[in-house]
mmCIF file of C-alpha atoms in Angstrom:
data_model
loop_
_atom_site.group_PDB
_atom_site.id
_atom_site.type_symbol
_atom_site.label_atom_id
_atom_site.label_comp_id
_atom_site.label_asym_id
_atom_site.label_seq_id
_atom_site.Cartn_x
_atom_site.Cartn_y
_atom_site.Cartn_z
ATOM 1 C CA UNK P 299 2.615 -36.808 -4.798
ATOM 2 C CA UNK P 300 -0.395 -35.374 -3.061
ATOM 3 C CA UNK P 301 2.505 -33.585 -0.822
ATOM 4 C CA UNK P 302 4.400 -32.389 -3.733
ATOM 5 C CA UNK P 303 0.812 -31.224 -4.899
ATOM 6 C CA UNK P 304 -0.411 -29.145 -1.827
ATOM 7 C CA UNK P 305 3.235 -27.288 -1.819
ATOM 8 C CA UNK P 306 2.880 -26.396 -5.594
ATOM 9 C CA UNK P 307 -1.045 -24.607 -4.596
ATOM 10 C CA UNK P 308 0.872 -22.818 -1.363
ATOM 11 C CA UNK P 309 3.541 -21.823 -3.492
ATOM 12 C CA UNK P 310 1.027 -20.429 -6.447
ATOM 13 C CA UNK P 311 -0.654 -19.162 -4.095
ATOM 14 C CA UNK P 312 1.609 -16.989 -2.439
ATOM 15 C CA UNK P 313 3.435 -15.898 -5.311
ATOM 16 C CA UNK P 314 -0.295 -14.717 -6.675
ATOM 17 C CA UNK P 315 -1.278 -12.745 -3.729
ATOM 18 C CA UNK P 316 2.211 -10.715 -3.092
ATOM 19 C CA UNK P 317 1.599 -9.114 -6.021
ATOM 20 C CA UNK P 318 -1.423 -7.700 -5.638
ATOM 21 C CA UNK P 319 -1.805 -4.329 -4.186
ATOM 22 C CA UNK P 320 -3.318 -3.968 -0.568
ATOM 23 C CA UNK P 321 -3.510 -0.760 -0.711
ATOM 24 C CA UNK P 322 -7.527 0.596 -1.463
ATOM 25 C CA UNK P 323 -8.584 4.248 -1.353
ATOM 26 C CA UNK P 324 -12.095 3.818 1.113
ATOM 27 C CA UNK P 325 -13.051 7.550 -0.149
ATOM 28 C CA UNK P 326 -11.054 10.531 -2.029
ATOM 29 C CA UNK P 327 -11.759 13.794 -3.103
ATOM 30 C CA UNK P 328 -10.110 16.767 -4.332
ATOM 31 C CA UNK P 329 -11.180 20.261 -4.500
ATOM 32 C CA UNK P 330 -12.793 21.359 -7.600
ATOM 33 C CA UNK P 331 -12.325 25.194 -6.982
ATOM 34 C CA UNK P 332 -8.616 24.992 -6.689
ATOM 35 C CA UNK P 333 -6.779 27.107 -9.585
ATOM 36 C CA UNK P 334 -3.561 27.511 -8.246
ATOM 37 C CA UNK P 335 -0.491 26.166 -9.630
ATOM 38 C CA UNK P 336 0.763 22.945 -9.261
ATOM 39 C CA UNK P 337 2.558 22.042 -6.317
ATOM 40 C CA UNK P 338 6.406 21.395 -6.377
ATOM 41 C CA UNK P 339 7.597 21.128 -2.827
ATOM 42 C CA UNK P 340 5.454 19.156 -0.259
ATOM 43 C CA UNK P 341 6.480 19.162 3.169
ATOM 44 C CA UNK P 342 5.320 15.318 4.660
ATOM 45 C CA UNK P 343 4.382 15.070 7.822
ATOM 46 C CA UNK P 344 3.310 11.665 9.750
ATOM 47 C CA UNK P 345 1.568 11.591 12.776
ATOM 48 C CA UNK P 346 2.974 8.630 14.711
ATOM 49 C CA UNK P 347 3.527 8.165 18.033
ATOM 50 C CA UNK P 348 6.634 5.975 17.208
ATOM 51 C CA UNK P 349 9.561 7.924 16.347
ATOM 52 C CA UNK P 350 11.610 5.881 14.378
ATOM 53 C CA UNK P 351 8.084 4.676 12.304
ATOM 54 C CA UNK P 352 7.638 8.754 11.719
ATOM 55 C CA UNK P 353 10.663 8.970 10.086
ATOM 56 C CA UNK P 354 10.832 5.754 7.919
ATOM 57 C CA UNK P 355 7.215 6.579 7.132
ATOM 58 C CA UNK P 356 8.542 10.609 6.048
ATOM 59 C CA UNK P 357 11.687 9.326 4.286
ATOM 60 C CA UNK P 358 10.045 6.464 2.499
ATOM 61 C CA UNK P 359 7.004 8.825 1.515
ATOM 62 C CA UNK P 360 9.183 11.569 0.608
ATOM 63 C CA UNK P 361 11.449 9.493 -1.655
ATOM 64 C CA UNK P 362 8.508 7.837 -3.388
ATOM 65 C CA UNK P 363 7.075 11.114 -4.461
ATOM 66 C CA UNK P 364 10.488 12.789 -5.438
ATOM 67 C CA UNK P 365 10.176 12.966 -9.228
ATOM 68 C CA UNK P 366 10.071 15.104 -11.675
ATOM 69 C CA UNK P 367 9.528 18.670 -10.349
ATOM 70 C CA UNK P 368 8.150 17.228 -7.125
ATOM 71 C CA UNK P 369 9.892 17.139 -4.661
ATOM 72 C CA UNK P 370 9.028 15.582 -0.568
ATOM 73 C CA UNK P 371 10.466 16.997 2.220
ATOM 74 C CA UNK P 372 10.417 14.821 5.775
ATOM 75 C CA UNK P 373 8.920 16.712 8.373
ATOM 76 C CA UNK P 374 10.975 15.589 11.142
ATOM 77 C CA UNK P 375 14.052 16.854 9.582
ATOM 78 C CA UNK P 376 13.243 20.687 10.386
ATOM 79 C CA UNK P 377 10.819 19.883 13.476
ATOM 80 C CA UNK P 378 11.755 16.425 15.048
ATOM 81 C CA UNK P 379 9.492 17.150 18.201
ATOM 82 C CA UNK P 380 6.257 16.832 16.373
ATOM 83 C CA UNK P 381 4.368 16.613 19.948
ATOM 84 C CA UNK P 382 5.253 19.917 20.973
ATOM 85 C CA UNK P 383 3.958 21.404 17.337
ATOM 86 C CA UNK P 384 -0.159 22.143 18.269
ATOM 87 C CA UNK P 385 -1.232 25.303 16.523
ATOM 88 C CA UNK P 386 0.086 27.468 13.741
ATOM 89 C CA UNK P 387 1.352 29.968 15.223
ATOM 90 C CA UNK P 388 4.203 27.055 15.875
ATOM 91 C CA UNK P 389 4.126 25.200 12.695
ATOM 92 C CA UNK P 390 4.114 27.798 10.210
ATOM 93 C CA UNK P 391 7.906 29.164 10.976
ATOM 94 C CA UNK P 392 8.800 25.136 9.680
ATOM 95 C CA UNK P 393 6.639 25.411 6.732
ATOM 96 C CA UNK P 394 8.281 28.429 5.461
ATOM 97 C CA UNK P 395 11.957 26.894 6.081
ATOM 98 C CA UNK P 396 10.826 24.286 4.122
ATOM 99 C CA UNK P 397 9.863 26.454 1.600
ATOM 100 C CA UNK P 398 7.046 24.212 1.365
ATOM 101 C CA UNK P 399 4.579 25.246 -1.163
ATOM 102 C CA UNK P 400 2.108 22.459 0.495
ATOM 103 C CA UNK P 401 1.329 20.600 3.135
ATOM 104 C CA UNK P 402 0.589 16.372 3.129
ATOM 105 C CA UNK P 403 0.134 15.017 6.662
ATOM 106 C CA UNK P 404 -1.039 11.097 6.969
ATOM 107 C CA UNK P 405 -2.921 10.269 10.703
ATOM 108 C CA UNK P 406 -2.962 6.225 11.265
ATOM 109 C CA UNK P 407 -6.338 6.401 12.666
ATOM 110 C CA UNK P 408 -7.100 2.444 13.276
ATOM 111 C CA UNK P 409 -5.736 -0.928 13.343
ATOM 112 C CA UNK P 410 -8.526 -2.861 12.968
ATOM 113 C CA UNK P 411 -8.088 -6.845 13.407
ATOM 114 C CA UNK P 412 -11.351 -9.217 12.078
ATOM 115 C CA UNK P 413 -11.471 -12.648 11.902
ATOM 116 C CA UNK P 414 -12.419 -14.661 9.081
ATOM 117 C CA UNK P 415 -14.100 -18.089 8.533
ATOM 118 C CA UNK P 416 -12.694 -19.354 5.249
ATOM 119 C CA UNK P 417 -14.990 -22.472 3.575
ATOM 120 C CA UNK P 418 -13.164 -25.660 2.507
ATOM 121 C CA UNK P 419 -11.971 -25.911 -1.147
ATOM 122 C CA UNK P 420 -10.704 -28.343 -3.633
ATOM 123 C CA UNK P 421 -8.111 -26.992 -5.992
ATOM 124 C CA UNK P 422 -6.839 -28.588 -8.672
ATOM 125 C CA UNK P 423 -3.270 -29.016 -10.050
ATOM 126 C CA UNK P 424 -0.725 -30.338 -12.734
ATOM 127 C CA UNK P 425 0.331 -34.011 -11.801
ATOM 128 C CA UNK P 426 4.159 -33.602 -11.614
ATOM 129 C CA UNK P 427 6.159 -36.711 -12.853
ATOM 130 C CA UNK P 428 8.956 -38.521 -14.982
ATOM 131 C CA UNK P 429 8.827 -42.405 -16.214
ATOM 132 C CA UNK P 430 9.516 -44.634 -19.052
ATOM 133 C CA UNK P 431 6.335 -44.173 -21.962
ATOM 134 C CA UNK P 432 6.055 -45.888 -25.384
ATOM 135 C CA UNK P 433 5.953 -43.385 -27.577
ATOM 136 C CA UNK P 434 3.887 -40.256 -28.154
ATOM 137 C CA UNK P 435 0.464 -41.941 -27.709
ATOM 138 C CA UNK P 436 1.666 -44.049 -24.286
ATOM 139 C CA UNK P 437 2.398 -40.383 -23.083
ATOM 140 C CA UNK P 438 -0.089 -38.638 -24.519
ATOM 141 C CA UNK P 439 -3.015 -40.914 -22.432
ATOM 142 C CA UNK P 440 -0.621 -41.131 -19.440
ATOM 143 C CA UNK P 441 -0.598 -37.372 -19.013
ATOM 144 C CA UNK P 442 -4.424 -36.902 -19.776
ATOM 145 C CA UNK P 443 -5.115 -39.458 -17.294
ATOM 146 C CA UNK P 444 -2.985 -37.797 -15.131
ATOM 147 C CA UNK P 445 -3.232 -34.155 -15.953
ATOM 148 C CA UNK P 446 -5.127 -32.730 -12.976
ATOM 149 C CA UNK P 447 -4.891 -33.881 -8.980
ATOM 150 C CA UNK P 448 -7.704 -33.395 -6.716
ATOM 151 C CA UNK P 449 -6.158 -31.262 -3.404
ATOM 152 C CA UNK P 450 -8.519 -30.850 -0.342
ATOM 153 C CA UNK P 451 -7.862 -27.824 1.875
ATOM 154 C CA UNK P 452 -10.516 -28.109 5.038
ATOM 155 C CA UNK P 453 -12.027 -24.786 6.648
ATOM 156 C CA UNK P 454 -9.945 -22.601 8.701
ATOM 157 C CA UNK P 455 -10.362 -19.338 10.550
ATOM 158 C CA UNK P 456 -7.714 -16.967 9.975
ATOM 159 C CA UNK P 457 -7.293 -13.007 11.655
ATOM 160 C CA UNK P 458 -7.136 -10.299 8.966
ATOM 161 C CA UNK P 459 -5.420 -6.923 9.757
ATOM 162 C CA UNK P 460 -6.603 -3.552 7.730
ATOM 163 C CA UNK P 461 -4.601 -0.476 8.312
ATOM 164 C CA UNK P 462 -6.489 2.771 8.053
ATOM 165 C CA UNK P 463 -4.586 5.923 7.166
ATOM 166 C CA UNK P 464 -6.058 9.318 6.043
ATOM 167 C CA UNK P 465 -4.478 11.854 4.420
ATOM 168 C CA UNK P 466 -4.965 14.998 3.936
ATOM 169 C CA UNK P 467 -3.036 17.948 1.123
ATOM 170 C CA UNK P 468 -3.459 21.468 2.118
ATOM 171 C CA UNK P 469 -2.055 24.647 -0.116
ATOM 172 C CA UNK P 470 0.429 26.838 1.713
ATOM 173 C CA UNK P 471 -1.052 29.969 0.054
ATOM 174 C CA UNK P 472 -4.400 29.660 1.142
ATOM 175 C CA UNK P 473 -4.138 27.434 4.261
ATOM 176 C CA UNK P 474 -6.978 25.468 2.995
ATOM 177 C CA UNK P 475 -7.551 21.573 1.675
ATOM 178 C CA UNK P 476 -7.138 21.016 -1.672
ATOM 179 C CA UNK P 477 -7.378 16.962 -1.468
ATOM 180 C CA UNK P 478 -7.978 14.614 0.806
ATOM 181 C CA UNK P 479 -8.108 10.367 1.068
ATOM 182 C CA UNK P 480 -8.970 7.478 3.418
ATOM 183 C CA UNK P 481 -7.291 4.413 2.783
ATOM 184 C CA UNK P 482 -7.449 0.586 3.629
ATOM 185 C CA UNK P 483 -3.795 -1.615 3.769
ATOM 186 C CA UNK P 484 -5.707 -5.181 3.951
ATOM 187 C CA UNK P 485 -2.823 -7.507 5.485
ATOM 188 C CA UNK P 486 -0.165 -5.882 4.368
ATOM 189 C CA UNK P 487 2.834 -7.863 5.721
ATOM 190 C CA UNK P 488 4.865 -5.314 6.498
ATOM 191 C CA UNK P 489 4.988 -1.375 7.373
ATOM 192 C CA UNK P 490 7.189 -1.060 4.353
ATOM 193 C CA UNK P 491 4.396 -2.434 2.141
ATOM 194 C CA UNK P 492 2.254 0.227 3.279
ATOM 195 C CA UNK P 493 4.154 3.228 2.540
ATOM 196 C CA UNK P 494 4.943 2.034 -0.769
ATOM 197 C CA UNK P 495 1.666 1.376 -1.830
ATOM 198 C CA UNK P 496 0.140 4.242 0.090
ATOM 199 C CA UNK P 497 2.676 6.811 -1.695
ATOM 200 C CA UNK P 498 2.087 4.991 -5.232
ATOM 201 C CA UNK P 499 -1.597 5.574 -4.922
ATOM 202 C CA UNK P 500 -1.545 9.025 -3.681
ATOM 203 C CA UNK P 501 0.807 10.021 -6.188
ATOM 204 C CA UNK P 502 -1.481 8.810 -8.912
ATOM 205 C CA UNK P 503 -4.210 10.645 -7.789
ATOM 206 C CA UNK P 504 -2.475 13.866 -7.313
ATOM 207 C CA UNK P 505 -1.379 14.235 -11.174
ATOM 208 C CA UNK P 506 -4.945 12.788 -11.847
ATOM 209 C CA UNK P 507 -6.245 15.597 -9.794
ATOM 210 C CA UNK P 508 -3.627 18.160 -11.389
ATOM 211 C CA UNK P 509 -2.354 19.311 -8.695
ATOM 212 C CA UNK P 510 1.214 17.879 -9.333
ATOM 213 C CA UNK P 511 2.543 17.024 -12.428
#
């Protein structure tokens, strides 16, 4: 029973932690003074080393902002060779294929990895069980007697990974930064994860910001 116990508070407690977002903005700010239109077509580009992350990071990014009259365009799809991209005299013929309107570009700028000390707890759980009972009252005092067990989990130290990715939203037409963001993924499980929440986030804060819609 005390098995069956500790696998029900492993199970709860996974199921209650994968759904909660990992995804934090650290800081965020947008610029007041901007009174242009909204933007429609947002080139994304990802600086990453790895190739094949750049373009799972554009295409996911891209898709998860497509909605609407918004639409993302992958970066790597018009200029694949990101490295050899360093000024604007280079960069701004790919821009205007795009006919980008604006520019998003996310920089993973640290992987940080801490460890944490986590105290012991008790938790406490249903009692799971079938038998014979004599009547309503016979159950009634078995399951009250029964209704909560005790399970111990003793200290461990476990290694926490946070992500940090800025990103920064610049208008075509002026060349300047409309909106920017520094975000934390706090053990996100898997580069997938990140995108998704990263894009969901960002998203929000653009149409809070006005600058999509």
């Amino acid at each position: 029973m005390r098995i069956v116990a500790r696998l029900f508070v492993l199970l709860f407690t996974t199921i209650l932690f994968s759904g909660c977002t990992t995804t934090e903005f650290v800081n965020h700010w947008s610029d007041p003074a901007y009174k242009g239109p909204k933007f429609q077509r947002i080139l994304v580009i990802g600086m990453l080393k790895d190739d094949i992350k750049r373009r799972a990071f554009e295409d996911k990014f891209s898709q998860n902002i497509t909605r609407g009259n918004v639409v993302g365009i992958s970066s790597y799809t018009l200029m694949p060779n990101i490295e050899n991209i360093d000024d604007k005299a280079k960069l701004l013929p790919f821009v205007k294929k795009a006919n980008a309107d604006s520019v998003l570009i996310a920089s993973l700028t640290a992987i940080d990895k801490k460890e944490r000390r986590v105290p012991a707890s008790v938790d406490w759980v249903p009692t799971m069980g079938y038998g014979a009972y004599n009547g309503f009252y016979d159950y009634y005092g078995r399951s009250y007697r029964n209704m909560y067990t005790p399970v111990y989990q003793s200290a461990y130290t476990t290694t926490d990974t946070i992500i940090k990715i800025e990103t920064r939203l610049f208008a075509v037409s002026t060349e300047k930064l409309v909106w920017a963001a520094d975000t934390e993924s706090f053990n996100p499980g898997s580069f997938q994860k990140v995108i998704n929440e990263l894009s969901s986030i960002i998203l929000k804060d653009l149409k809070k910001s006005g600058l999509v819609n």
